Amino acid sequence: PNTQYEQLRRRIFTNAQEFWYFVHSGLVELQKKTKDVSPDVSESLSYMISTGFEHKRSLVRDIAQIAEVDGYSIWREKESNDLSNLVQERFAYLQNPPDCATAKKLVCNLNKGCGYGCQLHHAVYCFMVAYGTKRTMILKSKGWRYHTGGWEEIFKPVSESCTAPNGASISNWPGNPETQVINLPIIDSLSPRPPFLPLAVPEDLAPRLTRLHGDPIVWWIGQILKYLLRPQDKTQSIIQETMTKMGFQRPIVGVHVRRTDKVGTEASFHSIEEYMTIVEEYYNQMELNETVKKRRIYLATDEPRVIQEARTKYPHYEILGDPSISKTAAISTRYSDSSLFGIVFDIHMLSMSDYLVCTFSSQVCRVAYEIMQNYYPDASARFRSLDDVYYYGGQNAHNVVAVLAHEPKRAGEMSINVGDSIGIAGNHWNGLSKGMNARTNQIALFPGFKVKNKIETAKFPTYSEANS
Ligand code: GDP
């Protein structure tokens, strides 16, 4: 298929959803205003909402079906595998240099003072810089707050042959091309910043990724996680056993409810009902194509009470989840050897789900979403975040480009010319996004359908020697 066709297909899908977010939230708002004063208006609005949902489901189903009947699904599978094999070969090549004694290295200390998701993202960032500078990444992890014995007891070592952080010359970032070993700081204090940071994908892969995938940077991060998180056999078998015991089955929606220390500091509180409303609609949509014998979710949370609350309030759902995992996930017990399995398992289950409902303010859910990309040619639309749009901590500006002009119709709306570049601050999931127009410096709301994503690229090495 040509790129334009694939992009159009995805765009129509996204904008059918955005259209309904817009209309639905407007109708709900009106309904609140008229409920007590005008019962018949309120009744009409209910009718419009429920019939509107049916319109939306039918549209979304038909659009999704286009990808099944256009004859390109075999191509999508193959292209996805080919691209993954290509970069995984390059990663193995980079990480296993022929002579470790002279190899250029980039040293990364896993122990960033933060949670598991945050530490994984730290390692991923390190790997991106290693790949961009052609240096073997050395991961220091002894005394890791989640597993004192170190990374290698849980996951395969990031290199088979080159793991020592020593060399003839050692320097802190940036060093120079001749320095054998360079220590990389955390992304927050990185200076100067190389061009290899998110949201940039390797330029040589960009044309293929732009065609295949709705959000190439998420694919790219997913590939790095695929390499880093290769489990040791023991880890693999415990995960398998636990999954079987728990009764993992499809369909399944992954729900992540992040509470404890996050609420009120880095994110707002969201009730279980907010998550489940979206899950309900996911299954309503699915019911248009097939009967769903059992509505099922996997519920991961750091608040042990949430699992019981969900089971009480949603008895017709099968709710997979383990309150004892949540107990080790709560703030006071979190950074311990005994909590590691819980977070590894929860992220695995979330990533294996058909769809994710969560808050992207949490790195736990963003990691799950990134890993999920490894199981489909394009899983970029398989989520709904209750708060942020996808982002990567420490990323460069996330810009979109206007494809339609906009005149403000209400206070708080932005004026847009076609071609304007807008830095995205968030999606309000009501048809409107917030951002800053680079032409006018105005920070305001605008209709999400009037822009398209800009794919950022950087000149990473192309590793032709690895793929020959
Ligand atoms: P963030 O703070 O939510 O952005 O994510 P981080 O991963 O950086 O830190 C939160 C930490 O809390 C995680 O790494 C876990 O240790 C713990 N945690 C949060 N939510 C869950 C959950 O749903 N399950 C488990 N097992 N642990 C969680």
GROMACS .gro file of C-alpha atoms and ligand atoms in nm:
model
  496
    1PRO     CA    1   0.000   0.000   0.000
    2ASN     CA    2   0.121   0.354  -0.041
    3THR     CA    3   0.193   0.560   0.268
    4GLN     CA    4  -0.084   0.804   0.200
    5TYR     CA    5  -0.342   0.528   0.195
    6GLU     CA    6  -0.228   0.385   0.528
    7GLN     CA    7  -0.216   0.728   0.687
    8LEU     CA    8  -0.562   0.816   0.560
    9ARG     CA    9  -0.706   0.493   0.688
   10ARG     CA   10  -0.565   0.558   1.035
   11ARG     CA   11  -0.666   0.921   1.026
   12ILE     CA   12  -1.028   0.842   0.945
   13PHE     CA   13  -1.035   0.594   1.232
   14THR     CA   14  -0.890   0.842   1.482
   15ASN     CA   15  -1.112   1.125   1.366
   16ALA     CA   16  -1.428   0.916   1.377
   17GLN     CA   17  -1.346   0.869   1.746
   18GLU     CA   18  -1.258   1.235   1.793
   19PHE     CA   19  -1.584   1.335   1.626
   20TRP     CA   20  -1.779   1.125   1.871
   21TYR     CA   21  -1.579   1.248   2.172
   22PHE     CA   22  -1.676   1.599   2.062
   23VAL     CA   23  -2.045   1.535   2.004
   24HIS     CA   24  -2.087   1.305   2.302
   25SER     CA   25  -1.927   1.541   2.553
   26GLY     CA   26  -2.136   1.830   2.417
   27LEU     CA   27  -2.455   1.629   2.456
   28VAL     CA   28  -2.366   1.517   2.806
   29GLU     CA   29  -2.293   1.874   2.907
   30LEU     CA   30  -2.630   1.987   2.773
   31GLN     CA   31  -2.803   1.704   2.947
   32LYS     CA   32  -2.660   1.808   3.282
   33LYS     CA   33  -2.790   2.160   3.226
   34THR     CA   34  -3.141   2.056   3.124
   35LYS     CA   35  -3.198   1.754   3.348
   36ASP     CA   36  -3.390   1.939   3.619
   37VAL     CA   37  -3.545   2.217   3.416
   38SER     CA   38  -3.662   2.046   3.102
   39PRO     CA   39  -3.727   1.671   3.119
   40ASP     CA   40  -3.837   1.640   2.756
   41VAL     CA   41  -3.519   1.806   2.625
   42SER     CA   42  -3.321   1.581   2.852
   43GLU     CA   43  -3.508   1.281   2.714
   44SER     CA   44  -3.424   1.384   2.355
   45LEU     CA   45  -3.062   1.419   2.450
   46SER     CA   46  -3.058   1.068   2.596
   47TYR     CA   47  -3.200   0.942   2.271
   48MET     CA   48  -2.931   1.123   2.073
   49ILE     CA   49  -2.655   0.990   2.293
   50SER     CA   50  -2.763   0.629   2.270
   51THR     CA   51  -2.831   0.643   1.896
   52GLY     CA   52  -2.514   0.845   1.846
   53PHE     CA   53  -2.317   0.565   2.009
   54GLU     CA   54  -2.466   0.324   1.758
   55HIS     CA   55  -2.362   0.548   1.470
   56LYS     CA   56  -2.012   0.571   1.609
   57ARG     CA   57  -1.979   0.194   1.660
   58SER     CA   58  -2.095   0.121   1.308
   59LEU     CA   59  -1.851   0.374   1.161
   60VAL     CA   60  -1.559   0.248   1.366
   61ARG     CA   61  -1.637  -0.111   1.277
   62ASP     CA   62  -1.651  -0.037   0.906
   63ILE     CA   63  -1.329   0.158   0.912
   64ALA     CA   64  -1.154  -0.120   1.100
   65GLN     CA   65  -1.285  -0.367   0.845
   66ILE     CA   66  -1.122  -0.179   0.560
   67ALA     CA   67  -0.787  -0.298   0.689
   68GLU     CA   68  -0.913  -0.655   0.678
   69VAL     CA   69  -1.045  -0.650   0.323
   70ASP     CA   70  -0.798  -0.424   0.143
   71GLY     CA   71  -0.560  -0.713   0.084
   72TYR     CA   72  -0.270  -0.564   0.277
   73SER     CA   73  -0.290  -0.749   0.607
   74ILE     CA   74  -0.030  -1.006   0.500
   75TRP     CA   75   0.198  -0.723   0.395
   76ARG     CA   76   0.149  -0.552   0.732
   77GLU     CA   77   0.244  -0.867   0.923
   78LYS     CA   78   0.548  -0.928   0.708
   79GLU     CA   79   0.667  -0.568   0.713
   80SER     CA   80   0.629  -0.560   1.088
   81ASN     CA   81   0.838  -0.878   1.128
   82ASP     CA   82   1.099  -0.764   0.878
   83LEU     CA   83   1.145  -0.431   1.050
   84SER     CA   84   1.167  -0.589   1.391
   85ASN     CA   85   1.423  -0.846   1.273
   86LEU     CA   86   1.625  -0.573   1.111
   87VAL     CA   87   1.661  -0.365   1.426
   88GLN     CA   88   1.699  -0.662   1.661
   89GLU     CA   89   1.994  -0.781   1.450
   90ARG     CA   90   2.146  -0.436   1.476
   91PHE     CA   91   2.098  -0.432   1.853
   92ALA     CA   92   2.267  -0.771   1.892
   93TYR     CA   93   2.552  -0.652   1.671
   94LEU     CA   94   2.598  -0.331   1.871
   95GLN     CA   95   2.586  -0.512   2.205
   96ASN     CA   96   2.827  -0.791   2.112
   97PRO     CA   97   3.134  -0.622   1.966
   98PRO     CA   98   3.407  -0.850   1.825
   99ASP     CA   99   3.667  -0.715   2.073
  100CYS     CA  100   3.534  -0.588   2.403
  101ALA     CA  101   3.882  -0.474   2.512
  102THR     CA  102   3.880  -0.199   2.251
  103ALA     CA  103   3.506  -0.150   2.204
  104LYS     CA  104   3.356   0.193   2.263
  105LYS     CA  105   3.115   0.184   2.557
  106LEU     CA  106   2.835   0.388   2.706
  107VAL     CA  107   2.779   0.320   3.074
  108CYS     CA  108   2.436   0.349   3.222
  109ASN     CA  109   2.349   0.311   3.588
  110LEU     CA  110   2.008   0.150   3.627
  111ASN     CA  111   1.960   0.290   3.976
  112LYS     CA  112   1.788   0.615   3.889
  113GLY     CA  113   1.602   0.714   4.207
  114CYS     CA  114   1.256   0.633   4.079
  115GLY     CA  115   1.010   0.353   4.006
  116TYR     CA  116   1.050   0.051   3.778
  117GLY     CA  117   0.878   0.211   3.478
  118CYS     CA  118   1.091   0.519   3.516
  119GLN     CA  119   1.407   0.309   3.543
  120LEU     CA  120   1.315   0.111   3.231
  121HIS     CA  121   1.270   0.438   3.046
  122HIS     CA  122   1.608   0.547   3.176
  123ALA     CA  123   1.763   0.230   3.033
  124VAL     CA  124   1.580   0.279   2.703
  125TYR     CA  125   1.709   0.635   2.673
  126CYS     CA  126   2.058   0.507   2.741
  127PHE     CA  127   2.019   0.245   2.470
  128MET     CA  128   1.902   0.506   2.219
  129VAL     CA  129   2.214   0.711   2.282
  130ALA     CA  130   2.429   0.397   2.264
  131TYR     CA  131   2.271   0.310   1.928
  132GLY     CA  132   2.309   0.666   1.806
  133THR     CA  133   2.677   0.685   1.902
  134LYS     CA  134   2.763   0.322   1.815
  135ARG     CA  135   2.873   0.242   2.167
  136THR     CA  136   2.796  -0.082   2.344
  137MET     CA  137   2.563  -0.011   2.633
  138ILE     CA  138   2.694  -0.131   2.969
  139LEU     CA  139   2.419  -0.160   3.228
  140LYS     CA  140   2.529  -0.124   3.592
  141SER     CA  141   2.267  -0.281   3.813
  142LYS     CA  142   2.431  -0.433   4.121
  143GLY     CA  143   2.236  -0.326   4.428
  144TRP     CA  144   1.933  -0.243   4.214
  145ARG     CA  145   1.653  -0.121   4.442
  146TYR     CA  146   1.414  -0.377   4.287
  147HIS     CA  147   1.659  -0.667   4.294
  148THR     CA  148   1.985  -0.647   4.483
  149GLY     CA  149   2.136  -0.927   4.280
  150GLY     CA  150   2.108  -0.716   3.967
  151TRP     CA  151   1.928  -0.707   3.633
  152GLU     CA  152   2.094  -1.020   3.493
  153GLU     CA  153   1.928  -1.248   3.745
  154ILE     CA  154   1.588  -1.153   3.602
  155PHE     CA  155   1.652  -1.058   3.240
  156LYS     CA  156   1.913  -1.170   2.991
  157PRO     CA  157   2.229  -0.960   3.014
  158VAL     CA  158   2.221  -0.675   2.764
  159SER     CA  159   2.540  -0.821   2.617
  160GLU     CA  160   2.672  -1.178   2.593
  161SER     CA  161   3.032  -1.074   2.562
  162CYS     CA  162   3.091  -0.722   2.684
  163THR     CA  163   2.966  -0.617   3.026
  164ALA     CA  164   3.261  -0.456   3.209
  165PRO     CA  165   3.251  -0.077   3.248
  166ASN     CA  166   3.628  -0.030   3.226
  167GLY     CA  167   3.853   0.084   2.940
  168ALA     CA  168   4.165   0.276   2.840
  169SER     CA  169   3.999   0.615   2.876
  170ILE     CA  170   3.694   0.710   3.073
  171SER     CA  171   3.496   1.031   3.071
  172ASN     CA  172   3.160   1.172   3.158
  173TRP     CA  173   2.921   1.262   2.876
  174PRO     CA  174   2.986   1.389   2.612
  175GLY     CA  175   3.357   1.287   2.607
  176ASN     CA  176   3.492   1.267   2.254
  177PRO     CA  177   3.482   1.008   1.978
  178GLU     CA  178   3.813   0.857   2.094
  179THR     CA  179   3.711   0.817   2.458
  180GLN     CA  180   3.661   0.446   2.513
  181VAL     CA  181   3.414   0.464   2.800
  182ILE     CA  182   3.157   0.736   2.849
  183ASN     CA  183   2.931   0.760   3.153
  184LEU     CA  184   2.583   0.881   3.071
  185PRO     CA  185   2.388   1.089   3.325
  186ILE     CA  186   2.011   1.076   3.363
  187ILE     CA  187   1.820   1.246   3.082
  188ASP     CA  188   1.715   1.533   3.310
  189SER     CA  189   2.074   1.652   3.346
  190LEU     CA  190   2.204   1.558   3.001
  191SER     CA  191   2.414   1.828   2.835
  192PRO     CA  192   2.468   1.867   2.550
  193ARG     CA  193   2.161   1.680   2.423
  194PRO     CA  194   2.232   1.453   2.127
  195PRO     CA  195   1.979   1.439   1.842
  196PHE     CA  196   1.889   1.077   1.927
  197LEU     CA  197   1.630   1.150   2.196
  198PRO     CA  198   1.255   1.097   2.165
  199LEU     CA  199   1.049   1.166   1.976
  200ALA     CA  200   1.309   1.105   1.702
  201VAL     CA  201   1.318   0.775   1.517
  202PRO     CA  202   1.610   0.664   1.297
  203GLU     CA  203   1.590   0.847   0.969
  204ASP     CA  204   1.671   0.537   0.763
  205LEU     CA  205   1.368   0.355   0.906
  206ALA     CA  206   1.128   0.649   0.904
  207PRO     CA  207   0.969   0.600   0.560
  208ARG     CA  208   0.882   0.238   0.639
  209LEU     CA  209   0.766   0.317   0.991
  210THR     CA  210   0.552   0.607   0.879
  211ARG     CA  211   0.370   0.374   0.647
  212LEU     CA  212   0.334   0.083   0.886
  213HIS     CA  213   0.270   0.245   1.221
  214GLY     CA  214   0.048   0.516   1.366
  215ASP     CA  215   0.309   0.632   1.619
  216PRO     CA  216   0.663   0.536   1.507
  217ILE     CA  217   0.839   0.652   1.825
  218VAL     CA  218   0.631   0.411   2.032
  219TRP     CA  219   0.728   0.132   1.793
  220TRP     CA  220   1.095   0.227   1.828
  221ILE     CA  221   1.081   0.229   2.208
  222GLY     CA  222   0.891  -0.099   2.197
  223GLN     CA  223   1.173  -0.256   1.996
  224ILE     CA  224   1.433  -0.144   2.250
  225LEU     CA  225   1.222  -0.286   2.532
  226LYS     CA  226   1.186  -0.609   2.337
  227TYR     CA  227   1.565  -0.640   2.337
  228LEU     CA  228   1.625  -0.529   2.694
  229LEU     CA  229   1.345  -0.729   2.854
  230ARG     CA  230   1.435  -1.073   2.718
  231PRO     CA  231   1.351  -1.275   3.029
  232GLN     CA  232   1.576  -1.533   3.190
  233ASP     CA  233   1.423  -1.882   3.162
  234LYS     CA  234   1.322  -1.879   3.527
  235THR     CA  235   1.147  -1.542   3.492
  236GLN     CA  236   0.971  -1.666   3.180
  237SER     CA  237   0.842  -1.980   3.347
  238ILE     CA  238   0.715  -1.802   3.660
  239ILE     CA  239   0.526  -1.557   3.439
  240GLN     CA  240   0.380  -1.842   3.234
  241GLU     CA  241   0.273  -2.035   3.542
  242THR     CA  242   0.112  -1.734   3.703
  243MET     CA  243  -0.074  -1.650   3.384
  244THR     CA  244  -0.209  -2.001   3.356
  245LYS     CA  245  -0.309  -2.014   3.721
  246MET     CA  246  -0.488  -1.683   3.686
  247GLY     CA  247  -0.677  -1.801   3.379
  248PHE     CA  248  -0.554  -1.553   3.120
  249GLN     CA  249  -0.790  -1.556   2.822
  250ARG     CA  250  -0.898  -1.323   2.546
  251PRO     CA  251  -1.079  -1.098   2.504
  252ILE     CA  252  -0.921  -0.901   2.785
  253VAL     CA  253  -0.884  -0.531   2.853
  254GLY     CA  254  -0.590  -0.416   3.063
  255VAL     CA  255  -0.681  -0.158   3.325
  256HIS     CA  256  -0.416   0.023   3.528
  257VAL     CA  257  -0.533   0.229   3.825
  258ARG     CA  258  -0.247   0.435   3.965
  259ARG     CA  259  -0.314   0.578   4.309
  260THR     CA  260  -0.110   0.617   4.633
  261ASP     CA  261   0.171   0.874   4.604
  262LYS     CA  262   0.079   0.976   4.247
  263VAL     CA  263  -0.262   1.120   4.326
  264GLY     CA  264  -0.260   1.491   4.400
  265THR     CA  265   0.106   1.528   4.309
  266GLU     CA  266   0.156   1.411   3.952
  267ALA     CA  267  -0.196   1.304   3.858
  268SER     CA  268  -0.562   1.346   3.952
  269PHE     CA  269  -0.779   1.087   4.119
  270HIS     CA  270  -0.992   0.880   3.883
  271SER     CA  271  -1.270   0.656   4.009
  272ILE     CA  272  -1.299   0.295   3.898
  273GLU     CA  273  -1.622   0.398   3.722
  274GLU     CA  274  -1.428   0.626   3.487
  275TYR     CA  275  -1.211   0.338   3.374
  276MET     CA  276  -1.500   0.094   3.351
  277THR     CA  277  -1.716   0.325   3.139
  278ILE     CA  278  -1.446   0.305   2.874
  279VAL     CA  279  -1.410  -0.070   2.915
  280GLU     CA  280  -1.788  -0.106   2.875
  281GLU     CA  281  -1.781   0.087   2.549
  282TYR     CA  282  -1.486  -0.118   2.425
  283TYR     CA  283  -1.696  -0.431   2.469
  284ASN     CA  284  -2.011  -0.268   2.331
  285GLN     CA  285  -1.810  -0.190   2.020
  286MET     CA  286  -1.682  -0.547   2.005
  287GLU     CA  287  -2.034  -0.689   2.043
  288LEU     CA  288  -2.121  -0.544   1.704
  289ASN     CA  289  -1.892  -0.803   1.545
  290GLU     CA  290  -1.911  -1.099   1.777
  291THR     CA  291  -2.079  -1.219   2.094
  292VAL     CA  292  -1.858  -1.165   2.393
  293LYS     CA  293  -1.916  -1.458   2.625
  294LYS     CA  294  -1.741  -1.298   2.919
  295ARG     CA  295  -1.635  -0.939   2.965
  296ARG     CA  296  -1.292  -0.963   3.120
  297ILE     CA  297  -1.030  -0.722   3.248
  298TYR     CA  298  -0.686  -0.751   3.398
  299LEU     CA  299  -0.667  -0.498   3.679
  300ALA     CA  300  -0.325  -0.374   3.790
  301THR     CA  301  -0.302  -0.120   4.069
  302ASP     CA  302  -0.090   0.001   4.358
  303GLU     CA  303  -0.405   0.042   4.571
  304PRO     CA  304  -0.501  -0.304   4.704
  305ARG     CA  305  -0.864  -0.205   4.776
  306VAL     CA  306  -0.937  -0.126   4.412
  307ILE     CA  307  -0.952  -0.488   4.301
  308GLN     CA  308  -1.215  -0.574   4.562
  309GLU     CA  309  -1.408  -0.258   4.484
  310ALA     CA  310  -1.416  -0.345   4.114
  311ARG     CA  311  -1.528  -0.703   4.184
  312THR     CA  312  -1.812  -0.578   4.403
  313LYS     CA  313  -1.929  -0.310   4.162
  314TYR     CA  314  -1.888  -0.510   3.841
  315PRO     CA  315  -2.000  -0.863   3.929
  316HIS     CA  316  -2.079  -0.948   3.564
  317TYR     CA  317  -1.711  -0.897   3.477
  318GLU     CA  318  -1.436  -1.146   3.521
  319ILE     CA  319  -1.169  -0.943   3.696
  320LEU     CA  320  -0.821  -1.086   3.687
  321GLY     CA  321  -0.574  -0.935   3.926
  322ASP     CA  322  -0.397  -1.016   4.247
  323PRO     CA  323  -0.449  -0.801   4.558
  324SER     CA  324  -0.130  -0.940   4.707
  325ILE     CA  325   0.063  -0.792   4.413
  326SER     CA  326  -0.102  -0.456   4.479
  327LYS     CA  327   0.009  -0.479   4.841
  328THR     CA  328   0.372  -0.501   4.739
  329ALA     CA  329   0.309  -0.221   4.490
  330ALA     CA  330   0.185   0.030   4.745
  331ILE     CA  331   0.424   0.306   4.834
  332SER     CA  332   0.564   0.167   5.161
  333THR     CA  333   0.662  -0.173   5.019
  334ARG     CA  334   0.735  -0.076   4.661
  335TYR     CA  335   1.111  -0.075   4.612
  336SER     CA  336   1.187  -0.420   4.740
  337ASP     CA  337   1.299  -0.748   4.596
  338SER     CA  338   0.956  -0.889   4.676
  339SER     CA  339   0.775  -0.624   4.473
  340LEU     CA  340   0.970  -0.681   4.152
  341PHE     CA  341   0.778  -0.984   4.032
  342GLY     CA  342   0.451  -0.796   4.082
  343ILE     CA  343   0.543  -0.505   3.860
  344VAL     CA  344   0.709  -0.725   3.597
  345PHE     CA  345   0.400  -0.942   3.586
  346ASP     CA  346   0.151  -0.654   3.590
  347ILE     CA  347   0.326  -0.481   3.301
  348HIS     CA  348   0.342  -0.806   3.110
  349MET     CA  349  -0.031  -0.868   3.155
  350LEU     CA  350  -0.121  -0.512   3.061
  351SER     CA  351   0.092  -0.534   2.748
  352MET     CA  352  -0.069  -0.866   2.652
  353SER     CA  353  -0.418  -0.719   2.673
  354ASP     CA  354  -0.625  -0.635   2.367
  355TYR     CA  355  -0.671  -0.277   2.478
  356LEU     CA  356  -0.540  -0.054   2.758
  357VAL     CA  357  -0.737   0.181   2.980
  358CYS     CA  358  -0.519   0.383   3.213
  359THR     CA  359  -0.353   0.715   3.282
  360PHE     CA  360  -0.054   0.790   3.061
  361SER     CA  361   0.078   1.012   3.339
  362SER     CA  362   0.202   0.678   3.478
  363GLN     CA  363   0.516   0.525   3.334
  364VAL     CA  364   0.378   0.181   3.422
  365CYS     CA  365   0.105   0.212   3.161
  366ARG     CA  366   0.325   0.382   2.905
  367VAL     CA  367   0.574   0.095   2.929
  368ALA     CA  368   0.291  -0.157   2.884
  369TYR     CA  369   0.171   0.034   2.577
  370GLU     CA  370   0.522   0.040   2.432
  371ILE     CA  371   0.567  -0.335   2.481
  372MET     CA  372   0.221  -0.398   2.335
  373GLN     CA  373   0.354  -0.268   2.001
  374ASN     CA  374   0.555  -0.590   1.974
  375TYR     CA  375   0.242  -0.800   1.943
  376TYR     CA  376   0.072  -0.624   1.651
  377PRO     CA  377   0.187  -0.455   1.330
  378ASP     CA  378   0.032  -0.136   1.467
  379ALA     CA  379  -0.114  -0.120   1.818
  380SER     CA  380  -0.098   0.258   1.837
  381ALA     CA  381  -0.475   0.294   1.871
  382ARG     CA  382  -0.524   0.022   2.134
  383PHE     CA  383  -0.546   0.247   2.435
  384ARG     CA  384  -0.744   0.512   2.608
  385SER     CA  385  -0.572   0.737   2.857
  386LEU     CA  386  -0.780   0.923   3.113
  387ASP     CA  387  -0.526   1.201   3.129
  388ASP     CA  388  -0.212   1.266   2.924
  389VAL     CA  389  -0.139   1.188   2.562
  390TYR     CA  390   0.156   0.957   2.512
  391TYR     CA  391   0.492   1.112   2.598
  392TYR     CA  392   0.843   1.015   2.696
  393GLY     CA  393   1.000   1.180   3.001
  394GLY     CA  394   1.270   1.420   2.883
  395GLN     CA  395   1.147   1.421   2.524
  396ASN     CA  396   1.188   1.713   2.286
  397ALA     CA  397   0.878   1.908   2.187
  398HIS     CA  398   0.589   1.704   2.048
  399ASN     CA  399   0.477   1.899   1.743
  400VAL     CA  400   0.178   1.859   1.517
  401VAL     CA  401   0.107   2.039   1.191
  402ALA     CA  402  -0.221   2.207   1.104
  403VAL     CA  403  -0.394   2.068   0.796
  404LEU     CA  404  -0.705   2.284   0.839
  405ALA     CA  405  -0.737   2.647   0.948
  406HIS     CA  406  -0.927   2.739   1.262
  407GLU     CA  407  -1.097   3.054   1.382
  408PRO     CA  408  -1.170   3.068   1.756
  409LYS     CA  409  -1.540   3.016   1.823
  410ARG     CA  410  -1.523   3.041   2.198
  411ALA     CA  411  -1.294   3.198   2.455
  412GLY     CA  412  -0.989   2.979   2.503
  413GLU     CA  413  -0.971   2.861   2.142
  414MET     CA  414  -0.675   2.905   1.913
  415SER     CA  415  -0.639   3.075   1.580
  416ILE     CA  416  -0.470   2.845   1.329
  417ASN     CA  417  -0.339   2.876   0.974
  418VAL     CA  418  -0.276   2.572   0.759
  419GLY     CA  419   0.086   2.468   0.809
  420ASP     CA  420   0.119   2.609   1.161
  421SER     CA  421   0.329   2.402   1.393
  422ILE     CA  422   0.168   2.341   1.731
  423GLY     CA  423   0.341   2.197   2.037
  424ILE     CA  424   0.099   1.954   2.201
  425ALA     CA  425   0.022   1.989   2.570
  426GLY     CA  426  -0.268   1.746   2.591
  427ASN     CA  427  -0.588   1.600   2.455
  428HIS     CA  428  -0.900   1.675   2.654
  429TRP     CA  429  -1.074   1.371   2.502
  430ASN     CA  430  -1.371   1.587   2.409
  431GLY     CA  431  -1.261   1.665   2.054
  432LEU     CA  432  -1.030   1.942   2.169
  433SER     CA  433  -0.656   1.939   2.224
  434LYS     CA  434  -0.441   2.196   2.396
  435GLY     CA  435  -0.117   2.330   2.262
  436MET     CA  436   0.105   2.621   2.179
  437ASN     CA  437   0.103   2.765   1.829
  438ALA     CA  438   0.466   2.830   1.738
  439ARG     CA  439   0.368   3.109   1.497
  440THR     CA  440   0.171   3.314   1.752
  441ASN     CA  441   0.296   3.170   2.086
  442GLN     CA  442  -0.070   3.138   2.181
  443ILE     CA  443  -0.150   2.859   2.427
  444ALA     CA  444  -0.509   2.750   2.368
  445LEU     CA  445  -0.755   2.480   2.261
  446PHE     CA  446  -0.816   2.360   1.909
  447PRO     CA  447  -1.009   2.076   1.741
  448GLY     CA  448  -0.781   1.773   1.724
  449PHE     CA  449  -0.893   1.674   1.375
  450LYS     CA  450  -0.742   1.991   1.228
  451VAL     CA  451  -0.384   1.873   1.277
  452LYS     CA  452  -0.167   1.577   1.191
  453ASN     CA  453   0.128   1.429   1.375
  454LYS     CA  454   0.477   1.529   1.270
  455ILE     CA  455   0.721   1.238   1.259
  456GLU     CA  456   1.057   1.345   1.402
  457THR     CA  457   1.373   1.181   1.272
  458ALA     CA  458   1.745   1.187   1.352
  459LYS     CA  459   2.046   1.064   1.158
  460PHE     CA  460   2.128   0.751   1.355
  461PRO     CA  461   2.399   0.521   1.216
  462THR     CA  462   2.250   0.274   0.968
  463TYR     CA  463   2.441  -0.040   1.069
  464SER     CA  464   2.466  -0.176   0.716
  465GLU     CA  465   2.745  -0.409   0.838
  466ALA     CA  466   2.506  -0.567   1.090
  467ASN     CA  467   2.244  -0.659   0.833
  468SER     CA  468   2.466  -0.800   0.562
  469GDP     P1  469   0.476   0.613   3.777
  469GDP     O1  470   0.524   0.671   3.907
  469GDP     O2  471   0.336   0.561   3.786
  469GDP     O3  472   0.496   0.707   3.661
  469GDP     O4  473   0.562   0.483   3.741
  469GDP     P2  474   0.700   0.425   3.798
  469GDP     O5  475   0.710   0.287   3.745
  469GDP     O6  476   0.811   0.515   3.769
  469GDP     O7  477   0.685   0.419   3.957
  469GDP     C1  478   0.574   0.364   4.018
  469GDP     C2  479   0.605   0.233   4.088
  469GDP     O8  480   0.495   0.200   4.172
  469GDP     C3  481   0.617   0.115   3.995
  469GDP     O9  482   0.741   0.099   3.936
  469GDP     C4  483   0.580   0.000   4.088
  469GDP    O10  484   0.686  -0.030   4.174
  469GDP     C5  485   0.467   0.062   4.168
  469GDP     N1  486   0.338   0.045   4.096
  469GDP     C6  487   0.257   0.142   4.049
  469GDP     N2  488   0.147   0.088   3.991
  469GDP     C7  489   0.160  -0.046   4.001
  469GDP     C8  490   0.079  -0.156   3.960
  469GDP    O11  491  -0.028  -0.142   3.901
  469GDP     N3  492   0.126  -0.279   3.987
  469GDP     C9  493   0.244  -0.301   4.052
  469GDP     N4  494   0.283  -0.427   4.074
  469GDP     N5  495   0.322  -0.199   4.093
  469GDP    C10  496   0.281  -0.073   4.067
   0.00000   0.00000   0.00000
